[in-house]
Tab-separated table of C-alpha atoms in Angstrom:
chain	number	residue	atom	x	y	z
A	1	UNK	CA	9.531	1.300	21.916
A	2	UNK	CA	12.162	3.582	20.394
A	3	UNK	CA	12.138	3.302	16.542
A	4	UNK	CA	14.904	4.603	14.054
A	5	UNK	CA	13.633	4.918	10.618
A	6	UNK	CA	16.036	5.085	7.662
A	7	UNK	CA	15.495	5.608	3.945
A	8	UNK	CA	12.983	8.287	3.770
A	9	UNK	CA	9.357	9.468	4.744
A	10	UNK	CA	7.601	9.745	1.717
A	11	UNK	CA	5.454	6.591	1.120
A	12	UNK	CA	6.226	3.287	3.124
A	13	UNK	CA	8.603	5.074	5.523
A	14	UNK	CA	5.891	7.895	6.254
A	15	UNK	CA	3.063	5.258	6.994
A	16	UNK	CA	5.356	3.123	9.184
A	17	UNK	CA	6.151	6.381	11.152
A	18	UNK	CA	2.600	7.249	11.536
A	19	UNK	CA	1.755	3.765	12.600
A	20	UNK	CA	4.659	3.875	15.296
A	21	UNK	CA	3.524	7.139	16.568
A	22	UNK	CA	-0.217	5.980	16.938
A	23	UNK	CA	1.179	3.057	19.104
A	24	UNK	CA	2.855	5.610	21.354
A	25	UNK	CA	6.399	4.663	20.102
A	26	UNK	CA	9.280	7.213	20.116
A	27	UNK	CA	10.021	7.718	16.400
A	28	UNK	CA	13.485	9.111	15.026
A	29	UNK	CA	14.203	9.456	11.357
A	30	UNK	CA	17.391	10.031	9.433
A	31	UNK	CA	16.940	12.001	6.090
A	32	UNK	CA	18.648	14.672	4.128
A	33	UNK	CA	16.222	17.239	5.088
A	34	UNK	CA	14.542	17.551	1.724
A	35	UNK	CA	11.147	16.132	2.806
A	36	UNK	CA	8.973	16.753	5.908
A	37	UNK	CA	8.537	13.811	8.294
A	38	UNK	CA	5.085	13.394	10.147
A	39	UNK	CA	4.429	15.523	13.083
A	40	UNK	CA	5.838	13.963	16.083
A	41	UNK	CA	9.006	12.498	14.458
A	42	UNK	CA	12.356	13.589	15.707
A	43	UNK	CA	14.580	14.166	12.376
A	44	UNK	CA	18.167	13.775	12.257
A	45	UNK	CA	19.955	15.099	9.124
A	46	UNK	CA	22.348	13.099	7.154
A	47	UNK	CA	23.026	11.772	3.383
A	48	UNK	CA	23.688	7.992	3.464
A	49	UNK	CA	25.659	8.267	0.248
A	50	UNK	CA	27.995	10.897	1.475
A	51	UNK	CA	31.207	10.708	3.569
A	52	UNK	CA	30.364	11.143	7.034
A	53	UNK	CA	26.613	10.772	6.221
A	54	UNK	CA	25.960	8.801	9.161
A	55	UNK	CA	27.500	11.262	11.720
A	56	UNK	CA	24.151	12.099	13.311
A	57	UNK	CA	23.821	8.477	14.234
A	58	UNK	CA	27.112	8.612	16.100
A	59	UNK	CA	25.382	8.199	19.427
A	60	UNK	CA	22.049	6.823	20.506
A	61	UNK	CA	20.348	3.411	21.089
A	62	UNK	CA	17.156	2.053	19.644
A	63	UNK	CA	14.795	-0.745	20.184
A	64	UNK	CA	14.223	-1.220	16.584
A	65	UNK	CA	15.309	0.053	13.093
A	66	UNK	CA	13.252	0.072	10.077
A	67	UNK	CA	15.320	0.561	6.679
A	68	UNK	CA	13.326	1.237	3.421
A	69	UNK	CA	16.477	2.086	1.276
A	70	UNK	CA	15.969	1.109	-2.429
A	71	UNK	CA	19.559	2.147	-4.034
A	72	UNK	CA	22.972	0.975	-3.741
A	73	UNK	CA	23.260	-1.569	-0.944
A	74	UNK	CA	26.581	-0.031	0.345
A	75	UNK	CA	24.443	2.422	2.449
A	76	UNK	CA	22.666	-0.469	4.266
A	77	UNK	CA	25.919	-1.993	4.840
A	78	UNK	CA	27.604	1.030	6.376
A	79	UNK	CA	24.406	1.777	8.574
A	80	UNK	CA	24.274	-1.862	9.744
A	81	UNK	CA	27.768	-1.729	10.848
A	82	UNK	CA	27.418	1.809	12.388
A	83	UNK	CA	24.334	0.673	14.480
A	84	UNK	CA	25.605	-2.665	15.412
A	85	UNK	CA	25.440	-3.117	19.259
A	86	UNK	CA	23.038	-0.065	19.626
A	87	UNK	CA	19.840	-1.651	18.425
A	88	UNK	CA	17.597	-4.413	19.311
A	89	UNK	CA	16.393	-5.241	16.088
A	90	UNK	CA	16.876	-4.366	12.409
A	91	UNK	CA	14.191	-4.866	9.650
A	92	UNK	CA	14.612	-4.208	6.115
A	93	UNK	CA	11.804	-3.358	3.571
A	94	UNK	CA	13.088	-5.559	0.704
A	95	UNK	CA	11.298	-6.739	-2.403
A	96	UNK	CA	9.964	-9.884	-3.914
A	97	UNK	CA	12.037	-8.571	-6.906
A	98	UNK	CA	15.123	-10.399	-5.333
A	99	UNK	CA	13.866	-13.715	-6.510
A	100	UNK	CA	15.509	-15.006	-9.559
A	101	UNK	CA	13.271	-14.998	-12.587
A	102	UNK	CA	11.244	-16.679	-13.704
A	103	UNK	CA	9.584	-17.938	-10.457
A	104	UNK	CA	7.328	-20.871	-10.334
A	105	UNK	CA	3.576	-20.100	-9.242
A	106	UNK	CA	3.380	-20.655	-5.356
A	107	UNK	CA	7.003	-20.203	-4.646
A	108	UNK	CA	7.966	-19.108	-1.102
A	109	UNK	CA	10.975	-17.630	0.653
A	110	UNK	CA	13.395	-20.572	-0.239
A	111	UNK	CA	13.064	-19.958	-4.059
A	112	UNK	CA	16.315	-18.900	-5.790
A	113	UNK	CA	17.468	-15.265	-5.432
A	114	UNK	CA	19.462	-12.973	-7.779
A	115	UNK	CA	23.315	-12.638	-7.369
A	116	UNK	CA	24.379	-9.454	-5.686
A	117	UNK	CA	26.881	-7.908	-3.137
A	118	UNK	CA	26.526	-5.614	-0.146
A	119	UNK	CA	29.495	-3.564	-1.528
A	120	UNK	CA	27.789	-2.205	-4.419
A	121	UNK	CA	27.727	1.605	-4.954
A	122	UNK	CA	26.375	3.984	-7.864
A	123	UNK	CA	23.736	2.857	-10.087
A	124	UNK	CA	22.507	-0.596	-9.113
A	125	UNK	CA	19.519	-2.494	-10.768
A	126	UNK	CA	16.577	-2.549	-8.353
A	127	UNK	CA	16.547	-6.317	-7.681
A	128	UNK	CA	20.407	-6.490	-7.080
A	129	UNK	CA	20.155	-3.270	-4.888
A	130	UNK	CA	17.519	-4.844	-2.582
A	131	UNK	CA	19.396	-8.293	-2.446
A	132	UNK	CA	22.679	-6.562	-1.833
A	133	UNK	CA	21.076	-4.893	1.309
A	134	UNK	CA	19.719	-8.094	2.449
A	135	UNK	CA	23.259	-9.681	2.130
A	136	UNK	CA	24.664	-6.519	4.256
A	137	UNK	CA	22.161	-7.199	6.988
A	138	UNK	CA	22.750	-11.040	7.045
A	139	UNK	CA	26.556	-10.136	7.215
A	140	UNK	CA	25.856	-8.203	10.375
A	141	UNK	CA	23.058	-9.673	12.098
A	142	UNK	CA	22.574	-13.055	10.682
A	143	UNK	CA	19.225	-14.715	11.071
A	144	UNK	CA	18.116	-12.058	13.359
A	145	UNK	CA	17.838	-9.504	10.485
A	146	UNK	CA	14.127	-9.279	9.272
A	147	UNK	CA	13.863	-9.088	5.489
A	148	UNK	CA	10.390	-8.103	4.636
A	149	UNK	CA	10.166	-8.795	0.916
A	150	UNK	CA	7.248	-6.683	-0.179
A	151	UNK	CA	5.351	-7.084	-3.537
A	152	UNK	CA	3.037	-4.530	-5.069
A	153	UNK	CA	2.391	-1.905	-2.392
A	154	UNK	CA	-0.793	0.309	-2.690
A	155	UNK	CA	-2.570	2.653	-0.476
A	156	UNK	CA	-2.738	6.384	0.587
A	157	UNK	CA	0.499	8.294	-0.265
A	158	UNK	CA	1.579	6.076	-2.899
A	159	UNK	CA	4.199	7.713	-4.943
A	160	UNK	CA	4.412	5.351	-7.798
A	161	UNK	CA	0.859	6.331	-9.194
A	162	UNK	CA	-0.623	3.005	-10.081
A	163	UNK	CA	-3.787	3.040	-7.988
A	164	UNK	CA	-3.950	6.892	-8.367
A	165	UNK	CA	-3.914	6.540	-12.052
A	166	UNK	CA	-6.658	4.153	-12.147
A	167	UNK	CA	-8.733	6.298	-9.719
A	168	UNK	CA	-7.979	9.469	-11.916
A	169	UNK	CA	-8.804	7.767	-15.175
A	170	UNK	CA	-12.256	6.239	-13.935
A	171	UNK	CA	-13.000	9.520	-12.226
A	172	UNK	CA	-13.066	11.086	-15.650
A	173	UNK	CA	-15.827	8.689	-16.705
A	174	UNK	CA	-16.775	7.290	-20.002
A	175	UNK	CA	-15.632	4.077	-21.669
A	176	UNK	CA	-12.681	2.715	-19.821
A	177	UNK	CA	-10.356	-0.023	-21.193
A	178	UNK	CA	-10.368	-2.736	-18.563
A	179	UNK	CA	-7.744	-5.238	-19.057
A	180	UNK	CA	-9.147	-8.842	-18.791
A	181	UNK	CA	-9.865	-11.402	-17.460
A	182	UNK	CA	-12.090	-9.868	-14.988
A	183	UNK	CA	-11.618	-12.572	-12.500
A	184	UNK	CA	-7.711	-12.471	-12.772
A	185	UNK	CA	-6.337	-12.878	-9.205
A	186	UNK	CA	-4.307	-9.973	-7.703
A	187	UNK	CA	-1.511	-9.983	-5.054
A	188	UNK	CA	-0.515	-6.759	-3.443
A	189	UNK	CA	-0.654	-5.274	0.123
A	190	UNK	CA	-1.978	-1.999	1.557
A	191	UNK	CA	0.808	0.127	2.793
A	192	UNK	CA	-0.811	0.254	6.414
A	193	UNK	CA	-1.208	-3.563	6.628
A	194	UNK	CA	2.657	-3.540	5.672
A	195	UNK	CA	3.511	-1.206	8.411
A	196	UNK	CA	1.511	-2.791	10.967
A	197	UNK	CA	3.138	-6.176	10.263
A	198	UNK	CA	6.631	-4.937	10.198
A	199	UNK	CA	6.231	-3.184	13.492
A	200	UNK	CA	4.549	-6.196	15.125
A	201	UNK	CA	7.323	-8.374	13.722
A	202	UNK	CA	9.941	-5.880	15.181
A	203	UNK	CA	8.513	-5.920	18.551
A	204	UNK	CA	8.539	-9.645	18.450
A	205	UNK	CA	12.136	-9.822	17.064
A	206	UNK	CA	11.436	-11.828	14.082
A	207	UNK	CA	14.086	-12.645	11.560
A	208	UNK	CA	14.738	-14.044	8.226
A	209	UNK	CA	12.913	-13.563	4.914
A	210	UNK	CA	9.082	-12.973	4.696
A	211	UNK	CA	6.947	-12.448	1.367
A	212	UNK	CA	4.621	-9.593	2.415
A	213	UNK	CA	1.694	-9.292	0.140
A	214	UNK	CA	-1.769	-10.524	0.341
A	215	UNK	CA	-2.691	-14.043	-0.336
A	216	UNK	CA	-3.086	-14.415	-4.282
A	217	UNK	CA	-6.802	-13.754	-5.055
A	218	UNK	CA	-7.368	-11.588	-2.029
A	219	UNK	CA	-8.841	-9.427	-4.736
A	220	UNK	CA	-9.455	-9.640	-8.412
A	221	UNK	CA	-8.798	-7.018	-11.377
A	222	UNK	CA	-12.583	-6.753	-11.493
A	223	UNK	CA	-12.991	-6.155	-7.790
A	224	UNK	CA	-10.289	-3.504	-7.854
A	225	UNK	CA	-11.488	-1.384	-10.774
A	226	UNK	CA	-15.130	-1.862	-9.746
A	227	UNK	CA	-14.234	-0.400	-6.458
A	228	UNK	CA	-12.855	2.314	-8.093
A	229	UNK	CA	-15.910	3.070	-10.109
A	230	UNK	CA	-17.936	3.040	-6.971
A	231	UNK	CA	-15.840	5.296	-4.796
A	232	UNK	CA	-15.335	8.094	-7.447
A	233	UNK	CA	-19.156	8.112	-8.451
A	234	UNK	CA	-18.227	8.351	-12.059
A	235	UNK	CA	-20.250	7.206	-15.129
A	236	UNK	CA	-17.361	5.050	-16.171
A	237	UNK	CA	-18.161	2.096	-18.180
A	238	UNK	CA	-15.618	-0.699	-17.855
A	239	UNK	CA	-14.907	-2.321	-21.336
A	240	UNK	CA	-13.400	-5.696	-20.466
A	241	UNK	CA	-10.700	-6.610	-23.224
A	242	UNK	CA	-9.001	-9.872	-23.829
A	243	UNK	CA	-5.352	-9.653	-22.817
A	244	UNK	CA	-4.415	-11.007	-26.270
A	245	UNK	CA	-5.792	-7.888	-28.030
A	246	UNK	CA	-4.113	-5.561	-25.621
A	247	UNK	CA	-0.661	-7.186	-26.095
A	248	UNK	CA	-1.127	-7.357	-29.735
A	249	UNK	CA	-1.697	-3.421	-29.598
A	250	UNK	CA	1.761	-3.043	-28.126
A	251	UNK	CA	0.465	-1.866	-24.824
A	252	UNK	CA	2.801	-2.379	-22.000
A	253	UNK	CA	1.371	-4.373	-18.946
A	254	UNK	CA	2.183	-2.839	-15.582
A	255	UNK	CA	3.244	0.482	-16.793
A	256	UNK	CA	0.629	1.646	-19.364
A	257	UNK	CA	-1.830	-0.355	-17.515
A	258	UNK	CA	-0.686	-0.286	-13.983
A	259	UNK	CA	-1.122	-3.294	-11.668
A	260	UNK	CA	-2.365	-5.377	-14.400
A	261	UNK	CA	-0.320	-8.170	-16.100
A	262	UNK	CA	-1.462	-10.928	-18.565
A	263	UNK	CA	-1.361	-14.416	-17.556
A	264	UNK	CA	2.110	-15.859	-17.951
A	265	UNK	CA	5.605	-15.977	-16.450
A	266	UNK	CA	5.589	-12.425	-15.375
A	267	UNK	CA	2.137	-12.617	-13.678
A	268	UNK	CA	3.121	-15.829	-11.822
A	269	UNK	CA	6.386	-14.091	-10.557
A	270	UNK	CA	4.283	-10.990	-9.240
A	271	UNK	CA	0.853	-12.222	-8.342
A	272	UNK	CA	1.167	-15.995	-7.120
A	273	UNK	CA	3.738	-15.976	-4.459
A	274	UNK	CA	3.267	-18.015	-1.265
A	275	UNK	CA	2.665	-15.778	1.888
A	276	UNK	CA	2.018	-18.643	4.277
A	277	UNK	CA	4.971	-17.775	6.522
A	278	UNK	CA	3.876	-14.090	6.851
A	279	UNK	CA	0.204	-15.118	7.429
A	280	UNK	CA	1.393	-17.438	10.188
A	281	UNK	CA	3.152	-14.556	11.748
A	282	UNK	CA	0.158	-12.489	12.060
A	283	UNK	CA	-0.234	-10.707	8.537
A	284	UNK	CA	-3.723	-9.438	7.871
A	285	UNK	CA	-4.897	-7.868	4.885
A	286	UNK	CA	-7.806	-5.360	4.633
A	287	UNK	CA	-10.563	-5.499	1.814
A	288	UNK	CA	-9.567	-3.982	-1.380
A	289	UNK	CA	-12.633	-1.579	-1.268
A	290	UNK	CA	-11.021	0.006	1.750
A	291	UNK	CA	-7.803	0.525	0.206
A	292	UNK	CA	-9.318	2.053	-3.003
A	293	UNK	CA	-11.688	4.175	-0.809
A	294	UNK	CA	-8.890	5.533	1.345
A	295	UNK	CA	-6.632	6.261	-1.412
A	296	UNK	CA	-9.351	8.121	-3.285
A	297	UNK	CA	-10.028	10.249	-0.067
A	298	UNK	CA	-6.179	11.034	0.310
A	299	UNK	CA	-5.955	12.123	-3.301
A	300	UNK	CA	-8.845	14.636	-2.904
A	301	UNK	CA	-7.150	16.070	0.071
A	302	UNK	CA	-4.104	17.069	-2.097
A	303	UNK	CA	-6.012	18.069	-5.437
A	304	UNK	CA	-6.179	14.921	-7.078
A	305	UNK	CA	-2.579	14.355	-8.441
A	306	UNK	CA	-0.478	11.914	-6.556
A	307	UNK	CA	3.191	13.025	-5.961
A	308	UNK	CA	5.437	10.861	-8.110
A	309	UNK	CA	8.923	9.452	-7.715
A	310	UNK	CA	11.276	11.067	-10.053
A	311	UNK	CA	13.312	7.840	-10.410
A	312	UNK	CA	10.367	5.645	-11.574
A	313	UNK	CA	8.802	5.302	-14.991
A	314	UNK	CA	5.610	7.304	-15.293
A	315	UNK	CA	2.746	5.005	-15.448
A	316	UNK	CA	-0.659	5.182	-17.325
A	317	UNK	CA	-2.027	4.799	-20.748
A	318	UNK	CA	-2.285	7.716	-23.245
A	319	UNK	CA	-5.880	8.780	-23.785
A	320	UNK	CA	-5.471	8.529	-27.548
A	321	UNK	CA	-4.373	5.108	-27.432
A	322	UNK	CA	-6.998	4.080	-25.066
A	323	UNK	CA	-9.520	5.532	-27.553
A	324	UNK	CA	-8.196	3.738	-30.377
A	325	UNK	CA	-8.084	0.493	-28.597
A	326	UNK	CA	-11.803	1.085	-27.618
A	327	UNK	CA	-12.875	1.985	-30.984
A	328	UNK	CA	-11.028	-1.043	-32.519
């Protein structure tokens, strides 16, 4: 299989490239030359936001394209048009953020989505950017376009810093503010399981939208944080705290306490979606302990600090705020 990878090779793109190479696929990546691609990847240079930025793709044919672009959808529109007739399949790593908020618990791929356009340029809100890119692909490839609507993505090479923050915090030891309830169901996907499913789906020429996260309850908050304690070997003591108390203190879920959301509308939106369609199409999710252990092992190989995207809000709770909450 000849794979063309668009949208960068830092986190999701990197792992997709590594998985494809491990399968013996021939991998080509288009990027701006500002970041190294995994060894074995043929790199073409181009800036998708610039005039003639797709010139390096002027010739060539590929069996499959995987596009991870997260910004203005006009870039996906242009690449979809430029490659039409020269690729066997086009997959786009979209997001469950495209659904219109609020979303009822258990909603599937037929739920309402946000309004957008494939022609948007410049600064575009994340949900509209992802939906606009979906529309761009649907306009060129119809139902043959694969829309992989990922949820929370964890695992090695994560450049948002959610799981790395928890691992680093718990590694420091001592009392740790653990947001309850302990048994709260989580919904996420290990980046390697995401990559494997997308490549399998590309080879099978699947099309249409698929929610790509684990089944809700694949792991709980307690299982995740307790796995962090085990793999770091620290003396951390998880102090389970009611969500009402955390919210009353003004702590921001998701950002100050990464991954966690208090029960309610936003929790239902991000942690209770239906994944029946993806599971029926072969989605398999590894145990949370494996995701935590491998992320910790990766962090140790790079000195403990995860590389963070400059366009995302820095996550994590200030130590002084945490200490005040624990005292209170």
